[in-house]
């Protein structure tokens, strides 16, 4: 008896599994939809797929699309599942909706995938929107509607414009050593990863006392290949700093997202201090949509080797002068005077390091003690 019960239960389980499989097959979704999609902040057009999922042949389908304001259909094109079938696709404006209708041609074989490519054009503000599918009808060869769902909502997102304050100016030369009278180039970089619609920037360039900008054929600033025409610098001189603005009348964009954007050359005179700082301040960046924000300052440390050398000469000459004593002979006085004169006559040799130039001074100072003792 137990064996008979087990056999009957096994048969029932098998029949239940077959029924469930048949039910799942018969209840398979037949859907027409667009997957959720997103527009980037600077993206005005986007191609999206109208997808048909069907477990049996489909002869016709249609749907009405209610679009949010500022989203329009630019074009509707048949995809590969419809190519060569003599299928007609219509996209018409009906009562404020876009009606997409497939008629004629051979049936669409069972399967899943894109049937139409729709190009949307948007002028949406940043935010979340919906495309409402309604009146969805999917017909088989018997003209029966086999659609599983007769309405559908697709979520559309428009990304906000990236935060301009994430951009960053910098300098290739964070510190620089100079000598009087020689020109040195400073290269200014801009890192704007993720913000690719920059069209202008401005700031103040402040040089320490004793430094000037050496103007070239294009003016104070040297354009990099990231600044295409007609981007152009304008600047105005104020007491102690130069105000500069890069802009164009046609919203031309700065190219790339990293690297040098402009350069300038400096030259020191005898008034330049031994150490000082070049500063780019009040920096501001603007996009072609008018979004503008302040970004951090840039500082470049400057060491004036000429001034450092002159300071060392003065120090050593003073030390030699202190060797003079009351009652020194004329020869001793002459030794001291000659050493000081020789030290003062030295100039910075750019072919040597600062340490090597100081060593030349030391070579004049070190013998003086011995010469004086000999007197």
Short mmCIF file of C-alpha atoms in Angstrom, two decimals:
data_model
loop_
_atom_site.label_atom_id
_atom_site.label_comp_id
_atom_site.label_asym_id
_atom_site.label_seq_id
_atom_site.Cartn_x
_atom_site.Cartn_y
_atom_site.Cartn_z
CA UNK A 1 0.00 0.00 0.00
CA UNK A 2 2.82 2.38 0.85
CA UNK A 3 4.49 1.59 -2.49
CA UNK A 4 1.27 2.42 -4.36
CA UNK A 5 0.95 5.72 -2.49
CA UNK A 6 4.55 6.63 -3.30
CA UNK A 7 4.00 5.88 -7.00
CA UNK A 8 0.84 8.01 -7.08
CA UNK A 9 2.59 10.91 -5.32
CA UNK A 10 5.50 10.72 -7.77
CA UNK A 11 3.08 10.88 -10.72
CA UNK A 12 1.27 13.82 -9.12
CA UNK A 13 4.58 15.64 -8.55
CA UNK A 14 5.56 15.03 -12.19
CA UNK A 15 2.19 16.28 -13.44
CA UNK A 16 2.49 19.35 -11.17
CA UNK A 17 5.96 20.14 -12.54
CA UNK A 18 4.71 19.76 -16.12
CA UNK A 19 1.73 21.99 -15.38
CA UNK A 20 3.91 24.62 -13.75
CA UNK A 21 6.28 24.54 -16.72
CA UNK A 22 3.39 24.89 -19.15
CA UNK A 23 1.88 27.72 -17.08
CA UNK A 24 5.21 29.57 -16.97
CA UNK A 25 5.54 29.18 -20.74
CA UNK A 26 1.99 30.31 -21.41
CA UNK A 27 2.41 33.25 -19.02
CA UNK A 28 5.74 34.40 -20.51
CA UNK A 29 5.90 38.21 -20.78
CA UNK A 30 5.18 39.85 -24.12
CA UNK A 31 6.40 43.38 -23.57
CA UNK A 32 7.23 46.52 -25.49
CA UNK A 33 9.36 48.95 -23.51
CA UNK A 34 12.39 51.25 -23.23
CA UNK A 35 14.84 50.65 -20.42
CA UNK A 36 15.56 53.51 -18.01
CA UNK A 37 18.24 55.85 -19.36
CA UNK A 38 20.24 58.96 -18.42
CA UNK A 39 21.37 62.10 -20.23
CA UNK A 40 24.76 63.46 -19.21
CA UNK A 41 24.70 67.13 -18.20
CA UNK A 42 26.00 68.24 -21.62
CA UNK A 43 24.26 65.60 -23.74
CA UNK A 44 21.55 66.98 -26.02
CA UNK A 45 20.75 63.82 -28.02
CA UNK A 46 20.66 60.16 -27.17
CA UNK A 47 19.77 56.99 -29.06
CA UNK A 48 17.73 54.45 -27.10
CA UNK A 49 16.27 51.06 -27.99
CA UNK A 50 12.59 50.18 -28.11
CA UNK A 51 12.67 46.53 -27.02
CA UNK A 52 10.16 43.81 -27.86
CA UNK A 53 10.10 40.62 -25.80
CA UNK A 54 7.86 38.01 -27.41
CA UNK A 55 7.58 34.24 -27.03
CA UNK A 56 5.55 33.94 -30.24
CA UNK A 57 5.44 35.69 -33.58
CA UNK A 58 4.22 39.28 -33.58
CA UNK A 59 2.57 40.85 -36.63
CA UNK A 60 1.92 44.36 -35.34
CA UNK A 61 2.54 46.55 -32.34
CA UNK A 62 1.79 50.07 -31.29
CA UNK A 63 2.21 52.34 -28.27
CA UNK A 64 1.57 55.94 -27.32
CA UNK A 65 4.49 57.74 -25.64
CA UNK A 66 3.78 60.73 -23.42
CA UNK A 67 7.04 62.66 -23.11
CA UNK A 68 8.05 65.20 -20.48
CA UNK A 69 8.35 68.81 -21.59
CA UNK A 70 11.69 69.59 -23.29
CA UNK A 71 12.10 65.99 -24.53
CA UNK A 72 11.30 65.34 -28.20
CA UNK A 73 11.69 62.52 -30.71
CA UNK A 74 14.18 63.46 -33.43
CA UNK A 75 14.08 60.22 -35.43
CA UNK A 76 12.76 56.65 -35.44
CA UNK A 77 14.73 53.95 -37.29
CA UNK A 78 14.08 50.22 -37.72
CA UNK A 79 16.51 47.91 -35.96
CA UNK A 80 17.90 44.60 -37.24
CA UNK A 81 14.89 42.56 -36.10
CA UNK A 82 12.78 44.48 -38.62
CA UNK A 83 15.29 45.04 -41.40
CA UNK A 84 14.32 43.55 -44.75
CA UNK A 85 10.83 42.57 -43.64
CA UNK A 86 8.95 45.26 -45.54
CA UNK A 87 7.85 46.66 -42.21
CA UNK A 88 6.46 50.17 -41.99
CA UNK A 89 7.20 52.21 -38.87
CA UNK A 90 5.21 55.32 -38.17
CA UNK A 91 5.87 57.90 -35.48
CA UNK A 92 3.19 60.57 -35.38
CA UNK A 93 1.96 63.22 -32.99
CA UNK A 94 -1.46 62.26 -31.59
CA UNK A 95 -3.18 64.25 -28.84
CA UNK A 96 0.11 65.38 -27.34
CA UNK A 97 1.57 61.86 -27.55
CA UNK A 98 4.00 60.20 -29.91
CA UNK A 99 2.34 57.15 -31.46
CA UNK A 100 4.73 54.47 -32.65
CA UNK A 101 3.08 51.96 -34.96
CA UNK A 102 4.42 48.93 -36.78
CA UNK A 103 2.37 47.72 -39.75
CA UNK A 104 2.89 45.50 -42.79
CA UNK A 105 5.67 43.13 -43.61
CA UNK A 106 6.42 39.71 -42.21
CA UNK A 107 5.82 38.73 -38.63
CA UNK A 108 8.56 39.30 -36.05
CA UNK A 109 9.96 35.98 -34.91
CA UNK A 110 9.81 35.03 -31.25
CA UNK A 111 12.73 36.40 -29.30
CA UNK A 112 13.88 39.45 -27.39
CA UNK A 113 15.72 42.59 -28.47
CA UNK A 114 15.62 45.97 -30.13
CA UNK A 115 13.02 46.61 -32.80
CA UNK A 116 13.36 50.38 -33.17
CA UNK A 117 16.08 52.94 -32.41
CA UNK A 118 14.64 56.22 -31.17
CA UNK A 119 16.76 59.37 -31.05
CA UNK A 120 15.62 61.76 -28.34
CA UNK A 121 16.58 65.43 -28.20
CA UNK A 122 16.47 67.12 -24.81
CA UNK A 123 16.71 70.55 -23.25
CA UNK A 124 15.82 69.15 -19.84
CA UNK A 125 16.91 70.70 -16.60
CA UNK A 126 18.74 68.40 -14.19
CA UNK A 127 16.32 66.02 -12.52
CA UNK A 128 14.19 62.88 -12.85
CA UNK A 129 11.44 62.43 -15.45
CA UNK A 130 9.16 59.74 -16.88
CA UNK A 131 8.11 58.56 -20.32
CA UNK A 132 4.64 57.03 -20.08
CA UNK A 133 3.82 54.17 -22.46
CA UNK A 134 0.08 53.72 -22.89
CA UNK A 135 -2.31 51.94 -25.27
CA UNK A 136 0.28 49.23 -25.84
CA UNK A 137 -1.07 46.67 -28.31
CA UNK A 138 0.96 43.68 -29.51
CA UNK A 139 -0.87 41.47 -32.04
CA UNK A 140 -0.24 37.91 -33.16
CA UNK A 141 -1.13 36.32 -36.51
CA UNK A 142 -4.77 36.01 -35.39
CA UNK A 143 -4.88 39.76 -34.68
CA UNK A 144 -5.23 38.97 -30.98
CA UNK A 145 -3.64 41.35 -28.50
CA UNK A 146 -1.02 39.35 -26.61
CA UNK A 147 0.63 42.20 -24.68
CA UNK A 148 1.35 41.32 -21.06
CA UNK A 149 1.29 44.96 -19.99
CA UNK A 150 -0.67 47.75 -21.65
CA UNK A 151 1.15 50.58 -19.95
CA UNK A 152 4.77 51.09 -19.02
CA UNK A 153 6.87 53.81 -17.39
CA UNK A 154 10.46 54.53 -18.36
CA UNK A 155 12.54 56.64 -15.98
CA UNK A 156 14.69 59.36 -17.54
CA UNK A 157 17.40 61.21 -15.62
CA UNK A 158 19.24 64.38 -16.57
CA UNK A 159 22.51 64.64 -14.68
CA UNK A 160 23.37 67.98 -13.05
CA UNK A 161 26.33 69.94 -14.30
CA UNK A 162 29.50 68.88 -12.44
CA UNK A 163 30.80 71.09 -9.67
CA UNK A 164 33.23 73.58 -11.22
CA UNK A 165 34.96 74.02 -7.87
CA UNK A 166 36.44 70.52 -8.34
CA UNK A 167 38.76 71.99 -11.00
CA UNK A 168 42.28 72.86 -9.93
CA UNK A 169 45.04 75.11 -11.24
CA UNK A 170 48.66 74.26 -10.54
CA UNK A 171 52.19 74.96 -11.71
CA UNK A 172 54.71 72.62 -13.28
CA UNK A 173 57.39 74.56 -11.41
CA UNK A 174 56.25 74.60 -7.77
CA UNK A 175 59.63 76.12 -6.89
CA UNK A 176 62.23 77.75 -9.08
CA UNK A 177 65.80 79.06 -8.75
CA UNK A 178 66.69 82.19 -10.72
CA UNK A 179 69.58 84.53 -11.33
CA UNK A 180 69.37 88.22 -12.11
CA UNK A 181 68.78 89.14 -15.74
CA UNK A 182 67.90 85.67 -17.01
CA UNK A 183 64.42 84.66 -18.28
CA UNK A 184 62.48 81.74 -16.77
CA UNK A 185 59.21 80.23 -17.95
CA UNK A 186 56.40 79.31 -15.56
CA UNK A 187 53.84 76.76 -16.87
CA UNK A 188 50.33 76.84 -15.38
CA UNK A 189 48.27 73.65 -15.46
CA UNK A 190 44.52 73.03 -15.21
CA UNK A 191 42.99 69.77 -14.02
CA UNK A 192 39.30 69.72 -14.96
CA UNK A 193 38.52 66.00 -15.04
CA UNK A 194 34.74 65.56 -15.31
CA UNK A 195 34.09 69.19 -16.32
CA UNK A 196 34.63 69.37 -20.05
CA UNK A 197 32.66 72.50 -20.97
CA UNK A 198 34.95 75.22 -19.60
CA UNK A 199 34.97 78.34 -21.72
CA UNK A 200 36.63 81.00 -19.54
CA UNK A 201 38.78 81.65 -16.51
CA UNK A 202 40.26 84.65 -14.73
CA UNK A 203 42.65 85.55 -11.94
CA UNK A 204 45.34 87.85 -10.58
CA UNK A 205 49.08 87.38 -11.15
CA UNK A 206 51.21 88.91 -8.39
CA UNK A 207 54.99 89.05 -8.78
CA UNK A 208 57.35 89.90 -5.91
CA UNK A 209 59.38 93.10 -6.00
CA UNK A 210 62.24 92.98 -8.47
CA UNK A 211 60.43 90.65 -10.93
CA UNK A 212 58.74 91.46 -14.22
CA UNK A 213 56.88 89.49 -16.88
CA UNK A 214 58.75 89.30 -20.16
CA UNK A 215 56.13 89.89 -22.85
CA UNK A 216 56.35 87.89 -26.07
CA UNK A 217 54.69 88.14 -29.47
CA UNK A 218 51.31 87.16 -27.96
CA UNK A 219 51.59 89.49 -24.99
CA UNK A 220 52.17 88.59 -21.36
CA UNK A 221 50.86 85.04 -21.63
CA UNK A 222 51.86 82.10 -23.82
CA UNK A 223 48.93 80.05 -25.16
CA UNK A 224 49.07 76.27 -24.92
CA UNK A 225 47.43 73.95 -27.44
CA UNK A 226 44.52 73.60 -24.99
CA UNK A 227 43.40 77.14 -25.87
CA UNK A 228 42.13 77.10 -29.47
CA UNK A 229 41.12 80.25 -31.35
CA UNK A 230 39.26 82.44 -30.62
CA UNK A 231 40.02 82.00 -26.90
CA UNK A 232 42.06 85.06 -26.01
CA UNK A 233 43.65 86.70 -22.97
CA UNK A 234 42.88 90.24 -21.91
CA UNK A 235 44.64 91.82 -18.95
CA UNK A 236 44.91 95.02 -16.99
CA UNK A 237 47.73 96.29 -14.81
CA UNK A 238 46.98 97.32 -11.23
CA UNK A 239 49.27 98.44 -8.43
CA UNK A 240 51.24 95.30 -7.61
CA UNK A 241 49.39 92.75 -9.76
CA UNK A 242 48.03 91.92 -13.21
CA UNK A 243 44.37 90.98 -13.68
CA UNK A 244 43.91 88.46 -16.53
CA UNK A 245 40.79 87.06 -18.21
CA UNK A 246 40.60 84.27 -20.79
CA UNK A 247 37.38 84.20 -22.81
CA UNK A 248 35.88 84.14 -26.31
CA UNK A 249 32.79 85.56 -27.94
CA UNK A 250 31.73 82.15 -29.27
CA UNK A 251 31.89 79.99 -26.12
CA UNK A 252 34.85 78.06 -27.50
CA UNK A 253 35.82 75.35 -25.04
CA UNK A 254 39.16 74.70 -23.39
CA UNK A 255 40.31 71.35 -24.78
CA UNK A 256 41.40 68.36 -22.71
CA UNK A 257 41.08 67.77 -18.98
CA UNK A 258 44.68 68.06 -17.77
CA UNK A 259 48.02 69.66 -18.60
CA UNK A 260 49.43 73.14 -19.23
CA UNK A 261 46.89 75.80 -20.25
CA UNK A 262 49.17 78.84 -20.40
CA UNK A 263 52.66 80.03 -19.50
CA UNK A 264 54.54 83.25 -18.81
CA UNK A 265 58.19 84.27 -18.53
CA UNK A 266 59.74 86.19 -15.65
CA UNK A 267 63.00 88.03 -15.11
CA UNK A 268 64.61 89.26 -11.87
CA UNK A 269 66.57 92.47 -11.38
CA UNK A 270 68.91 93.55 -8.58
CA UNK A 271 65.97 94.49 -6.35
CA UNK A 272 64.76 90.90 -6.14
CA UNK A 273 64.95 89.35 -2.69
CA UNK A 274 66.78 86.13 -1.91
CA UNK A 275 63.48 84.26 -1.41
CA UNK A 276 60.00 85.27 -2.56
CA UNK A 277 56.72 83.92 -3.93
CA UNK A 278 54.80 84.27 -7.20
CA UNK A 279 51.04 84.01 -6.65
CA UNK A 280 48.02 83.40 -8.88
CA UNK A 281 44.99 84.34 -6.80
CA UNK A 282 41.28 85.09 -7.13
CA UNK A 283 41.12 82.30 -9.70
CA UNK A 284 37.68 81.61 -11.16
CA UNK A 285 36.46 79.18 -13.82
CA UNK A 286 33.31 79.46 -15.97
CA UNK A 287 31.47 76.93 -18.14
CA UNK A 288 29.72 77.65 -21.43
CA UNK A 289 26.42 77.39 -19.55
CA UNK A 290 27.38 80.26 -17.25
CA UNK A 291 28.21 78.13 -14.21
CA UNK A 292 31.08 79.81 -12.41
CA UNK A 293 33.01 79.17 -9.22
CA UNK A 294 36.20 80.13 -7.42
CA UNK A 295 39.12 77.68 -7.19
CA UNK A 296 42.27 77.59 -5.07
CA UNK A 297 45.34 79.83 -5.43
CA UNK A 298 48.62 78.78 -7.01
CA UNK A 299 51.97 79.69 -5.43
CA UNK A 300 55.48 79.26 -6.81
CA UNK A 301 58.45 79.60 -4.44
CA UNK A 302 61.36 81.55 -5.91
CA UNK A 303 64.96 81.47 -4.75
CA UNK A 304 67.19 84.18 -6.18
CA UNK A 305 70.66 82.62 -6.40
CA UNK A 306 72.21 85.95 -7.33
CA UNK A 307 70.87 87.59 -4.18
CA UNK A 308 71.92 84.61 -2.05
CA UNK A 309 75.41 84.85 -3.51
CA UNK A 310 75.58 88.62 -2.92
CA UNK A 311 74.47 88.13 0.69
CA UNK A 312 77.20 85.53 1.19
CA UNK A 313 79.81 87.84 -0.35
CA UNK A 314 78.80 90.68 2.01
CA UNK A 315 78.98 88.33 4.98
CA UNK A 316 82.46 87.08 4.08
CA UNK A 317 83.78 90.54 3.22
CA UNK A 318 82.58 91.78 6.61
CA UNK A 319 84.35 88.84 8.30
CA UNK A 320 87.59 89.72 6.52
CA UNK A 321 87.27 93.39 7.54
CA UNK A 322 86.95 92.31 11.19
CA UNK A 323 90.44 90.83 10.97
CA UNK A 324 91.85 94.34 10.92
CA UNK A 325 93.54 95.37 14.19
CA UNK A 326 94.82 98.67 15.52
CA UNK A 327 98.42 99.23 14.55
CA UNK A 328 98.31 96.89 11.55
CA UNK A 329 101.13 97.45 9.11
CA UNK A 330 100.43 98.89 5.71
CA UNK A 331 101.08 95.43 4.24
CA UNK A 332 98.49 93.85 6.54
CA UNK A 333 95.95 96.53 5.67
CA UNK A 334 96.70 95.99 2.00
CA UNK A 335 96.10 92.22 2.35
CA UNK A 336 92.66 92.83 3.92
CA UNK A 337 91.68 95.50 1.38
CA UNK A 338 92.76 93.30 -1.54
CA UNK A 339 90.76 90.35 -0.23
CA UNK A 340 87.62 92.46 0.24
CA UNK A 341 88.02 94.00 -3.20
CA UNK A 342 88.44 90.56 -4.78
CA UNK A 343 85.33 89.27 -3.01
CA UNK A 344 83.24 92.25 -4.09
CA UNK A 345 84.40 91.88 -7.69
CA UNK A 346 82.99 88.35 -7.99
CA UNK A 347 79.77 87.78 -9.95
CA UNK A 348 77.54 84.71 -9.92
CA UNK A 349 78.73 82.07 -12.38
CA UNK A 350 75.61 80.37 -13.80
CA UNK A 351 77.65 77.38 -14.91
CA UNK A 352 78.22 76.55 -11.22
CA UNK A 353 75.87 75.76 -8.36
CA UNK A 354 75.37 78.18 -5.47
CA UNK A 355 77.61 76.02 -3.30
CA UNK A 356 80.33 76.08 -5.95
CA UNK A 357 80.09 79.87 -6.24
CA UNK A 358 80.38 80.20 -2.46
CA UNK A 359 83.47 78.01 -2.60
CA UNK A 360 85.09 80.61 -4.88
CA UNK A 361 84.52 83.22 -2.17
CA UNK A 362 85.89 80.87 0.49
CA UNK A 363 89.04 80.40 -1.59
CA UNK A 364 89.72 84.15 -1.30
CA UNK A 365 88.91 84.32 2.42
CA UNK A 366 90.79 81.29 3.77
CA UNK A 367 94.41 82.47 2.98
CA UNK A 368 93.92 85.86 4.66
CA UNK A 369 94.58 84.62 8.24
CA UNK A 370 97.84 83.00 7.21
CA UNK A 371 99.02 86.06 5.28
CA UNK A 372 98.30 88.33 8.23
CA UNK A 373 100.17 86.06 10.63
CA UNK A 374 103.14 86.09 8.30
CA UNK A 375 103.19 89.88 8.59
#
